[in-house]
GROMACS .gro file of C-alpha atoms in nm:
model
  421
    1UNK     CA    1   4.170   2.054   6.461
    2UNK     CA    2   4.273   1.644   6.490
    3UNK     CA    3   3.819   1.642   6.594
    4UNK     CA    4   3.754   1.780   6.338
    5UNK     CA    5   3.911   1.595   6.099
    6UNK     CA    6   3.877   1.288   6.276
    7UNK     CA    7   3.860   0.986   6.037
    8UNK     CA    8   3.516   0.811   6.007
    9UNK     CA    9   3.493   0.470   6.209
   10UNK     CA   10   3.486   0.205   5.948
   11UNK     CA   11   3.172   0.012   5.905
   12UNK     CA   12   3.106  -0.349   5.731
   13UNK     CA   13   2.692  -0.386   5.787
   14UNK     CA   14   2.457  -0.425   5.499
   15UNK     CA   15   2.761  -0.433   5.219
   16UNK     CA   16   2.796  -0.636   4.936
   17UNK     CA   17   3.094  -0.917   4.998
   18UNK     CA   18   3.429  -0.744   4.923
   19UNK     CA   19   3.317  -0.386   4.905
   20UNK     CA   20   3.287  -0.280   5.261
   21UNK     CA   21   3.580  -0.054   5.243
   22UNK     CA   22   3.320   0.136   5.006
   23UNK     CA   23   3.080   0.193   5.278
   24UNK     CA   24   2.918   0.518   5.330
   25UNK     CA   25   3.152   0.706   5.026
   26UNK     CA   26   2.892   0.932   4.983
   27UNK     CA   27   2.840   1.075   5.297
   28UNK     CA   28   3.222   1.085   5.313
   29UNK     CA   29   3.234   1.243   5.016
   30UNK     CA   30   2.978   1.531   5.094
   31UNK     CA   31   3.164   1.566   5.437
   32UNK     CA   32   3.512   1.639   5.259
   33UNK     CA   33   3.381   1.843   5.031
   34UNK     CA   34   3.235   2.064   5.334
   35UNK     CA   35   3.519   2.014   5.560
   36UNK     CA   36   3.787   2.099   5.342
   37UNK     CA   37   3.635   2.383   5.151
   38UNK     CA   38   3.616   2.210   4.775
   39UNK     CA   39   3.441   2.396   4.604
   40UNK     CA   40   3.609   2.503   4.277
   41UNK     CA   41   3.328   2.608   4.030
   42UNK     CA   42   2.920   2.635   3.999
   43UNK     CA   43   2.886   2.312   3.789
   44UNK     CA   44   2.598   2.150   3.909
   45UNK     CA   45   2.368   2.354   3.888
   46UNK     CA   46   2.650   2.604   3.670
   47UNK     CA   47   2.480   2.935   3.848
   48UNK     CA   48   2.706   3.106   4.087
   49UNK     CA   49   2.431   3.245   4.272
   50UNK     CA   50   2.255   2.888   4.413
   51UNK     CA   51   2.583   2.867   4.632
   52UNK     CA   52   2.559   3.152   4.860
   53UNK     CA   53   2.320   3.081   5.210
   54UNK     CA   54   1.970   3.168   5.078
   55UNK     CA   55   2.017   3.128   4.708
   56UNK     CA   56   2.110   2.826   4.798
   57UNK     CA   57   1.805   2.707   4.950
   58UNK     CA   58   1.592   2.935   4.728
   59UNK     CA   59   1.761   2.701   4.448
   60UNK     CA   60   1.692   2.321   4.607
   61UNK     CA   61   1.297   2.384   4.666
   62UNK     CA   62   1.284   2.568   4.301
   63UNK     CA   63   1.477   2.208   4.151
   64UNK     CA   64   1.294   1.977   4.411
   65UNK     CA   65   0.921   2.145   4.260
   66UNK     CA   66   1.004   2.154   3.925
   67UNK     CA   67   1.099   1.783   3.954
   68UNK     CA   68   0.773   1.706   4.150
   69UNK     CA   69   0.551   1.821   3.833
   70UNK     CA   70   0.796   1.683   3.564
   71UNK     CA   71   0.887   1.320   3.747
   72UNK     CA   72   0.671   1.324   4.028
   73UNK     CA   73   0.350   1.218   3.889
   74UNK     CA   74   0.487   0.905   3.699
   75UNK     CA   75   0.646   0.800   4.025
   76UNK     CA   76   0.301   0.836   4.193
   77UNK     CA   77   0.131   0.614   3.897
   78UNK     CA   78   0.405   0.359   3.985
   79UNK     CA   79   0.458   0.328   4.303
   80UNK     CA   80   0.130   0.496   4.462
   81UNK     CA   81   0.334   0.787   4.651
   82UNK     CA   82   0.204   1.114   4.687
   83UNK     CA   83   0.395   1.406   4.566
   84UNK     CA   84   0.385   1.541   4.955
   85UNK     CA   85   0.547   1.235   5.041
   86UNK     CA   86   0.805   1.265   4.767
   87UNK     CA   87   0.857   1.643   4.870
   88UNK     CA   88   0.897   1.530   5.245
   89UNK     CA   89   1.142   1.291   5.110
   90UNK     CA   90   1.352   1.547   4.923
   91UNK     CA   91   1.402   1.808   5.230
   92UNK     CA   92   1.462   1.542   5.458
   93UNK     CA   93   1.767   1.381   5.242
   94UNK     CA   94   1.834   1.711   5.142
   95UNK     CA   95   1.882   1.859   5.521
   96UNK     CA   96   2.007   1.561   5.662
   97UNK     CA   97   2.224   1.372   5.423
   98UNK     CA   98   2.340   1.638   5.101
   99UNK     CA   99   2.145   1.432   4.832
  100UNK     CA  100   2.021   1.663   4.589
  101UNK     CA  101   1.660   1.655   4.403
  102UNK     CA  102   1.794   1.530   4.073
  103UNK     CA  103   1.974   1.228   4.295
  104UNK     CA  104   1.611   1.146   4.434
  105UNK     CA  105   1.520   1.020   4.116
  106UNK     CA  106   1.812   0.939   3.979
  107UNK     CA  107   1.870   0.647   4.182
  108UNK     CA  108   1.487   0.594   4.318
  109UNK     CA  109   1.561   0.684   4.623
  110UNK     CA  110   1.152   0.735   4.631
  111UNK     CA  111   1.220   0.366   4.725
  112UNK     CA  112   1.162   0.259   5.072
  113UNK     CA  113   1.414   0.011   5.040
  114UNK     CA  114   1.665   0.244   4.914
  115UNK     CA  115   1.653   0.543   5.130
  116UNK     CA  116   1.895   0.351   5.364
  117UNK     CA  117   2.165   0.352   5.091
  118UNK     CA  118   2.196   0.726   5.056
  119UNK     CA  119   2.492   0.696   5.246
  120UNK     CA  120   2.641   0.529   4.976
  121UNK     CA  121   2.553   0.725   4.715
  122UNK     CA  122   2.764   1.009   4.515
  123UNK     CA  123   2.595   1.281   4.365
  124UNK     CA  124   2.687   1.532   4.099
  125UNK     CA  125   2.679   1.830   4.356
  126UNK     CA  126   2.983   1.730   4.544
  127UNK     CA  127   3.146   1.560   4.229
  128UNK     CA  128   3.097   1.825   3.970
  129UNK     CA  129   3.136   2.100   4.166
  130UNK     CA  130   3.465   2.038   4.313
  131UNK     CA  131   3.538   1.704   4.453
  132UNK     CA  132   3.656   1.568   4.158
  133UNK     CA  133   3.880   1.810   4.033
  134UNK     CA  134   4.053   1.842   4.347
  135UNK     CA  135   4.075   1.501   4.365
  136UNK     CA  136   4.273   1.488   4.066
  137UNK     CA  137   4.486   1.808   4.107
  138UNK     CA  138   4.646   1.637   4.402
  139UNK     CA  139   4.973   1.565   4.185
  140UNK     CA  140   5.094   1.861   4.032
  141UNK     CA  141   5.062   1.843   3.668
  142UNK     CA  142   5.374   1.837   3.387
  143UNK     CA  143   5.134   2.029   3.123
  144UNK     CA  144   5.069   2.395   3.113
  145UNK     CA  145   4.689   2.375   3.072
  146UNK     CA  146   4.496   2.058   3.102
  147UNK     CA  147   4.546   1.776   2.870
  148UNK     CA  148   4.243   1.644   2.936
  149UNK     CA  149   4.010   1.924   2.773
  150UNK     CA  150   4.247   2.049   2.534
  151UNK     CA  151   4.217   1.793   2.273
  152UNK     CA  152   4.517   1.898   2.047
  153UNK     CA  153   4.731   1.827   2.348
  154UNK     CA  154   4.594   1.548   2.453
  155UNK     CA  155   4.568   1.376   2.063
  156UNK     CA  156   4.981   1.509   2.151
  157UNK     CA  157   5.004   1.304   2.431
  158UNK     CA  158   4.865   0.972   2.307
  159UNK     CA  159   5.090   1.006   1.999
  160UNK     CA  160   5.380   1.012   2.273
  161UNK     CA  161   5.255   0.709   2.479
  162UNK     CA  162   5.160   0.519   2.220
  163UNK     CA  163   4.802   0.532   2.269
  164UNK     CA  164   4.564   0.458   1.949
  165UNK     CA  165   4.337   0.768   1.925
  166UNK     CA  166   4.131   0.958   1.601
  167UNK     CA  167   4.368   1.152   1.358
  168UNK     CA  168   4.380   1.498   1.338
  169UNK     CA  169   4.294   1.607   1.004
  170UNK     CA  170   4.295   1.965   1.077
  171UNK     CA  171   4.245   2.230   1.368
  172UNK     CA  172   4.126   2.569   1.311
  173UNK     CA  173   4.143   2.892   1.545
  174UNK     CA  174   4.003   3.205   1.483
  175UNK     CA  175   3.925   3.137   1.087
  176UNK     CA  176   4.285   2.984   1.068
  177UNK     CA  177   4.329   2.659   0.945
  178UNK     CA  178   4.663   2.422   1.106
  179UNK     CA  179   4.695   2.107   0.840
  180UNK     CA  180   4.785   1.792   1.010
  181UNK     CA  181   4.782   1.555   0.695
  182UNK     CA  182   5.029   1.647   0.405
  183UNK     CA  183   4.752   1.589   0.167
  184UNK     CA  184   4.549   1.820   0.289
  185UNK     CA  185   4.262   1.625   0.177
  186UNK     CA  186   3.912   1.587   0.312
  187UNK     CA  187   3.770   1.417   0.112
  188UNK     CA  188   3.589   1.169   0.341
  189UNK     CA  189   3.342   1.141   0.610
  190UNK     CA  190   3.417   1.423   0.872
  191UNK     CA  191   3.355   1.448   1.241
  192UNK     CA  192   3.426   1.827   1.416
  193UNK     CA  193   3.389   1.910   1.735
  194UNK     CA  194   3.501   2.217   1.985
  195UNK     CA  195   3.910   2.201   2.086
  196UNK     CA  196   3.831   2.225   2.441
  197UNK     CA  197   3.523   2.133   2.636
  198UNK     CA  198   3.362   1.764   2.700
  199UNK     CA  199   3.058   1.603   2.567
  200UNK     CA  200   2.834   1.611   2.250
  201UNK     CA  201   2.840   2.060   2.274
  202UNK     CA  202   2.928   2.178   1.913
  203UNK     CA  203   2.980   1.861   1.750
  204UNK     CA  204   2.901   1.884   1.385
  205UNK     CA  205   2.904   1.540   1.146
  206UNK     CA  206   2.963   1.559   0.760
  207UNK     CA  207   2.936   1.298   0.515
  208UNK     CA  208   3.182   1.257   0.181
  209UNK     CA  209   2.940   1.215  -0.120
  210UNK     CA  210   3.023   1.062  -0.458
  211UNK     CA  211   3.010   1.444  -0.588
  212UNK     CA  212   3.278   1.525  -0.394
  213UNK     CA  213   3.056   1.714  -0.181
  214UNK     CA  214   2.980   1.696   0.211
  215UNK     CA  215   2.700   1.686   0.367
  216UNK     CA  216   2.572   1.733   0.703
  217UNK     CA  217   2.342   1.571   0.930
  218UNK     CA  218   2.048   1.837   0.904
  219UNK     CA  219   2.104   1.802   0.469
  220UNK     CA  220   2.244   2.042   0.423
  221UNK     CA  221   2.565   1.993   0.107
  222UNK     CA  222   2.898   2.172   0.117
  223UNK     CA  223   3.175   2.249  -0.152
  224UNK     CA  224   3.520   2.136   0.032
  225UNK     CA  225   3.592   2.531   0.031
  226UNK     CA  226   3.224   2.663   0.158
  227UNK     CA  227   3.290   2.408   0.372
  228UNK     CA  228   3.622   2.503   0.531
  229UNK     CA  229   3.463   2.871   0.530
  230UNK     CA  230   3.184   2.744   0.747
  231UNK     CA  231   3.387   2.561   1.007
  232UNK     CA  232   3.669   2.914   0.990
  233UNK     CA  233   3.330   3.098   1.110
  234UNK     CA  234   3.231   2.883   1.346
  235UNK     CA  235   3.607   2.855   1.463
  236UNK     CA  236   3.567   3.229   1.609
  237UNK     CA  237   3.385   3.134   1.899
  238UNK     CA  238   3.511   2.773   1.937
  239UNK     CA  239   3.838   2.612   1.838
  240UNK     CA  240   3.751   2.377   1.583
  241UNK     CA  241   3.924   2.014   1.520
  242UNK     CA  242   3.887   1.768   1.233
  243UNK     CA  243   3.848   1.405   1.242
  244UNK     CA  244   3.770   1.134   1.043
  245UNK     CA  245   3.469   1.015   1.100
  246UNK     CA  246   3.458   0.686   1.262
  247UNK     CA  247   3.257   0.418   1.215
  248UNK     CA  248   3.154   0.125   1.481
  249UNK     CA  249   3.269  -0.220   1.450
  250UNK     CA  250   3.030  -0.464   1.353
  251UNK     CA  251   2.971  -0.659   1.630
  252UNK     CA  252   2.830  -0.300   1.795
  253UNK     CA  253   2.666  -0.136   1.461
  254UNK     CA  254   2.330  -0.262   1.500
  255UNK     CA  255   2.328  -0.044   1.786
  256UNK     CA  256   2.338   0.317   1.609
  257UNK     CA  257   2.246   0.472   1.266
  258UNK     CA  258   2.506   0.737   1.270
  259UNK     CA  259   2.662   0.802   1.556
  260UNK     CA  260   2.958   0.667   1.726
  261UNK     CA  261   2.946   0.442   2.026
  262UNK     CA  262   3.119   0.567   2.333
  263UNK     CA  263   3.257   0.285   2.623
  264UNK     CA  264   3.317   0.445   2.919
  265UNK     CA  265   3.593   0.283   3.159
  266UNK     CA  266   3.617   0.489   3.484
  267UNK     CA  267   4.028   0.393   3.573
  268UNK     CA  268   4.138   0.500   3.935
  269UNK     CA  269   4.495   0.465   4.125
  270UNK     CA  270   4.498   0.196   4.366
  271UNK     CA  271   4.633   0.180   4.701
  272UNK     CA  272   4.981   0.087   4.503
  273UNK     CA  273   4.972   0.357   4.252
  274UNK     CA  274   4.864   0.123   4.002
  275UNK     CA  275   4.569   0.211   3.756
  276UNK     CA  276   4.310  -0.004   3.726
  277UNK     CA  277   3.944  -0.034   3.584
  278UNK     CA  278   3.686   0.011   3.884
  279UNK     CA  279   3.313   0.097   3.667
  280UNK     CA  280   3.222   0.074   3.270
  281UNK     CA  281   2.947   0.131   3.065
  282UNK     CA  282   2.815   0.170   2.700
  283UNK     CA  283   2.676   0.478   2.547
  284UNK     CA  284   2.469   0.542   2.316
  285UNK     CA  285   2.408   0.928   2.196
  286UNK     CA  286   2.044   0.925   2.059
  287UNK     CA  287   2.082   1.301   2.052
  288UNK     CA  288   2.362   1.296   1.796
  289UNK     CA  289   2.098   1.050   1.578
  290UNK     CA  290   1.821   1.319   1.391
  291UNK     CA  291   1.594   0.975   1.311
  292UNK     CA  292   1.573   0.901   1.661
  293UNK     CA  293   1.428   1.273   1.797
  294UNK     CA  294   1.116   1.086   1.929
  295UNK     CA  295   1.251   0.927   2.170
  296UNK     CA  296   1.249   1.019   2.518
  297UNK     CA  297   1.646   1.039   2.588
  298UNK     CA  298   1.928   1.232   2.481
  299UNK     CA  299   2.140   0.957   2.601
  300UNK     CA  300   2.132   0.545   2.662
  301UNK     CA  301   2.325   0.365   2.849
  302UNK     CA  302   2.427  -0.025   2.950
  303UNK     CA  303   2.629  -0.140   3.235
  304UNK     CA  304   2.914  -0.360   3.142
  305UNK     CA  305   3.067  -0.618   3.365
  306UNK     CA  306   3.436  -0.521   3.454
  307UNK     CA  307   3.541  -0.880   3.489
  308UNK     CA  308   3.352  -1.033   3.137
  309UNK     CA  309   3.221  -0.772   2.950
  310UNK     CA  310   2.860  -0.867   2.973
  311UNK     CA  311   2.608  -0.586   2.959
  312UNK     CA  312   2.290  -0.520   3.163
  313UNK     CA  313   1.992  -0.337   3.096
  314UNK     CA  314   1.985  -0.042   2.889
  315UNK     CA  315   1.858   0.307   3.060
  316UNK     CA  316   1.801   0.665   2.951
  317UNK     CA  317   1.920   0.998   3.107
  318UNK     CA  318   1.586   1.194   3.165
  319UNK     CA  319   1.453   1.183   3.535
  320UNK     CA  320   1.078   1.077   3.401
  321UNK     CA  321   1.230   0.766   3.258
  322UNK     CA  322   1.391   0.622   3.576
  323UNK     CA  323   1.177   0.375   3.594
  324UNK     CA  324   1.224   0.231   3.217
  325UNK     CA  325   1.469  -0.016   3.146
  326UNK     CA  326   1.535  -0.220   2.842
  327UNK     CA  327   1.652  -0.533   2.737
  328UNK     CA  328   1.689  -0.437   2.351
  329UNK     CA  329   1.753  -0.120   2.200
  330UNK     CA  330   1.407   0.106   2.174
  331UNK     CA  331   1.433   0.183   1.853
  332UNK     CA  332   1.660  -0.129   1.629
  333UNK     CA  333   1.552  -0.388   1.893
  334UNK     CA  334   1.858  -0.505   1.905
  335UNK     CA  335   1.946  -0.747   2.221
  336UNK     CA  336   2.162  -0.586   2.446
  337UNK     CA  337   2.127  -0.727   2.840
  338UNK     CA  338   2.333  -1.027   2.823
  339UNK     CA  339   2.525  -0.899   2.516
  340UNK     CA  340   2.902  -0.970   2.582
  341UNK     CA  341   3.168  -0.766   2.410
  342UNK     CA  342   3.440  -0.967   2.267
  343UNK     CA  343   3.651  -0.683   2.260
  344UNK     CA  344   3.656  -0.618   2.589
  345UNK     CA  345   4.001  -0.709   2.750
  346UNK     CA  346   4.160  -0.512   2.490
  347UNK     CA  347   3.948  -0.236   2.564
  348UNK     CA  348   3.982  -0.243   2.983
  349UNK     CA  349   4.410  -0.330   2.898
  350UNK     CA  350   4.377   0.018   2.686
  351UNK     CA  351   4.206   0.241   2.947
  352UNK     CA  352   4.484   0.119   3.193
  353UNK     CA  353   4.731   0.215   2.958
  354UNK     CA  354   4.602   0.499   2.882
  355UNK     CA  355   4.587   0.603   3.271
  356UNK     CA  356   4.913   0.499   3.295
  357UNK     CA  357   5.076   0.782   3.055
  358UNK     CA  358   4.874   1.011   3.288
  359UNK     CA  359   5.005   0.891   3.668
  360UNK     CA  360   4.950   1.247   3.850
  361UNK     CA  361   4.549   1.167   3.772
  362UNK     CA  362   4.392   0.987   4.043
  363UNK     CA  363   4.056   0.928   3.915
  364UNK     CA  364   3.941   0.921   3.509
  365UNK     CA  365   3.658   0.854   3.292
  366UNK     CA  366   3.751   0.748   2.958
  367UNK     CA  367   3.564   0.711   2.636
  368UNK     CA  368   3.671   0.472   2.391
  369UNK     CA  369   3.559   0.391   2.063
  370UNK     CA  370   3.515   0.020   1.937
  371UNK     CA  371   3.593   0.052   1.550
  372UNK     CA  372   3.684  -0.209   1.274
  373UNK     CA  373   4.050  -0.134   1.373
  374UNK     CA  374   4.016  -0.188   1.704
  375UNK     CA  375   3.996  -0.012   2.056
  376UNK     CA  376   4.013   0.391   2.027
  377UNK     CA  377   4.071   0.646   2.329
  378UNK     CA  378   3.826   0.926   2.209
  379UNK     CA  379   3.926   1.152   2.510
  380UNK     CA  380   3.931   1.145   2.900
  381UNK     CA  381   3.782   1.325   3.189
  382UNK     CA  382   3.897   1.465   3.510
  383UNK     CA  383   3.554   1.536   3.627
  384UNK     CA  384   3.362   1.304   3.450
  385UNK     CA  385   2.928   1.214   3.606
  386UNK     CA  386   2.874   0.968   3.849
  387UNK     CA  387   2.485   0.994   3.833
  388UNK     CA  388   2.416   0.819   3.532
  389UNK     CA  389   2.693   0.532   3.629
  390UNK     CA  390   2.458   0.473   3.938
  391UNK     CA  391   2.172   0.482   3.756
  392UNK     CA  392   2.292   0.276   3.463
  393UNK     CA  393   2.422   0.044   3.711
  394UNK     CA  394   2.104   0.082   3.939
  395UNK     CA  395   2.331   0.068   4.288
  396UNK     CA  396   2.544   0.282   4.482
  397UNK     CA  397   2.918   0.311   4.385
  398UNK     CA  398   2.995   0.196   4.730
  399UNK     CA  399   2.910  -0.134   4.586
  400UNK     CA  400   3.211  -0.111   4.346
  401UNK     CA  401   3.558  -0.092   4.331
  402UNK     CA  402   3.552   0.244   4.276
  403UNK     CA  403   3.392   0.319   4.572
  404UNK     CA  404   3.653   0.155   4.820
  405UNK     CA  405   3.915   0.388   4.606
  406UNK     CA  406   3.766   0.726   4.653
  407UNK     CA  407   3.724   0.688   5.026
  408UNK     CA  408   4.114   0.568   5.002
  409UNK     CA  409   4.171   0.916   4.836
  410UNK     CA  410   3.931   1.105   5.064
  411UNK     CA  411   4.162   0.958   5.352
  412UNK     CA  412   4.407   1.081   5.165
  413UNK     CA  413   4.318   1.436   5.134
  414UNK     CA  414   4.202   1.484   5.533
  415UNK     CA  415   4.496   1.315   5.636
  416UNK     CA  416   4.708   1.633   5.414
  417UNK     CA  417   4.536   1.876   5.582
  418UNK     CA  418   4.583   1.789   5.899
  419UNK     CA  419   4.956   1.750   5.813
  420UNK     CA  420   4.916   2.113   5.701
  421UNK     CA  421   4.708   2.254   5.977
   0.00000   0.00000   0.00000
């Protein structure tokens, strides 16, 4: 049992200057999840079936081919590799090291100079699948369901902390409607989205008119009671919660039409027990903006310099735009590498506050909201992506904080199940 959960040798070649305890986090990572039997739920990809021996094969050349025709060609026009080389690529990382199709060209590892690095690499099939959430069910937890995807308990729990968060207008459950404002008035700009669940899924945007009417994204208008009728239908499948909808501050506006800016501040427990900021970035939802359907990405994103705030390039989501970075934003031109957020102390002081009101979470990714009142928590996750923070950041996690604190909590988890074996 102590062989084979023997402790990797630590390494410090080829490592950035103060990150060597980050070293090889992905292979660790993808070893622990194998090891210790992690798997909690079909995630990434969310079929059941590519899990089992065959399927799961079956699953990895049906990803790696479909890849090869939608990404493959624009890496050949770039980089003058054929798409047998990038398929020999895939199976070999695949076979030999875990990393997934998607990760191939997530992170370039079409690169020659980068294939040594997939050691250091996370990917989402470890991560999403398991990892994660195990990782952060380690501490038993003083709420009945989780706080972190039921949004009327978590809105709960920042009221109790202290934490600045969106109202709660209203919540609705199965066509019945829960006022949270005495008023009961809505007669303002409206943001809805699903009581449990993460992301941009079932998010629906209205805007107060002068008529007293609302109106959605897609046109259409609403009377304030057709309106509640419509969201009491839709609240049959979904749970349903009201919001005001909020605006950006100024010094960020430029950098949307509509839509809300999300900063995401991944927080993790240190070797103390003391939260602390370890990866950031900006986001941009181009999906949530209808003006903005021709461009390539759903999402955008900028890396943001823990220390000064100071963003980098911008880059999409989609695995044919790997390759494109910008320095403005694509469609206001708007400068954004270099940009420094002025706001940014308070908002790294409020994601460690915010992780602090939540101790028996080891690792969480927190989008906040940068309005004209300040620094919002929008909501956290427990099993938040780690792709699109490499990419956006365009290097391994190993070269971060964060990575020297997940193989702290990998150590962690071996060394309990040894103690328990």
């Amino acid at each position: 049992m102590d062989r084979l959960y023997k402790l990797p040798e630590p390494q410090t070649h080829d490592c950035p200057k103060n990150f060597s305890r980050g070293l090889n986090v992905g292979k660790y990572a993808r070893r622990a999840y194998r090891d210790l039997g992690l798997f909690h739920s079909p995630r990434h990809p969310p079929l059941a079936l590519a899990f089992y021996p065959g399927f799961k094969e079956a699953c990895f050349f049906l990803v790696m081919l479909w890849l090869v025709f939608s990404t493959g060609f624009v890496v050949r026009k770039a980089h003058k590799k054929s798409l047998f080389s990038q398929i020999c690529d895939m199976t070999k990382l695949w076979f030999d090291q875990g990393i997934d199709p998607p990760s191939y060209y997530s992170q370039k590892l079409f690169l020659k100079s980068r294939q040594h690095d997939a050691p250091h690499y996370l990917t989402r099939y470890e991560t999403k699948n398991g990892l994660l959430i195990r990782l952060n069910s380690i501490s038993p937890s003083p709420y009945p369901t989780s706080e972190m995807n039921n949004k009327v308990l978590f809105a709960q729990c920042c009221e109790r902390f202290g934490i600045p968060h969106p109202r709660t207008l209203l919540t609705i459950h199965n066509g019945n409607v829960v006022w949270n404002c005495k008023a009961r008035d809505i007669r303002q700009d409206l943001f809805c989205k699903r009581q449990a669940g993460m992301g941009a899924a079932g998010v629906q945007a209205f805007r107060h008119m002068k008529t007293g009417r609302h109106v959605n994204v897609a046109g259409q208008e609403f009377e304030t009671a057709s309106l509640l009728a419509w969201l009491k239908v839709n609240s049959l499948q979904h749970p349903v919660v009201v919001q005001p909808w909020l605006k950006n501050h100024p010094e960020i506006a430029d950098l949307t039409k509509d839509s809300l800016i999300a900063i995401r501040v991944i927080t993790c427990m240190n070797e103390a027990g003391v939260a602390e900021v370890t990866l950031a970035m900006l986001r941009i939802l181009s999906e949530l903006e209808p003006a903005w359907s021709h461009l390539p990405d759903e999402e955008y994103a900028a890396p943001i310099d823990i220390e000064s705030g100071r963003m980098g390039l911008l880059a999409g989501d989609k695995m044919f735009t790997t390759l494109q970075r910008y320095e403005c934003h694509p469609v206001t031109g708007s400068a954004i590498n270099g940009r420094t957020l002025s706001a940014w102390p308070a908002i790294r002081d409020l994601a460690i506050k915010a992780h602090t009101a939540f101790p028996h979470r080891l690792m969480l990714g927190w989008d906040i909201a940068w309005t004209p009142d300040g620094p919002l928590v929008l909501e956290g996750n427990t099993n938040f992506d780690v792709m699109l923070l490499q990419r956006v950041h365009d290097a391994p996690v190993s070269n971060s904080r964060f990575g020297e604190l997940m193989n702290y909590h990998l150590d962690t988890l071996y060394h309990r199940k040894v103690e328990m074996s």
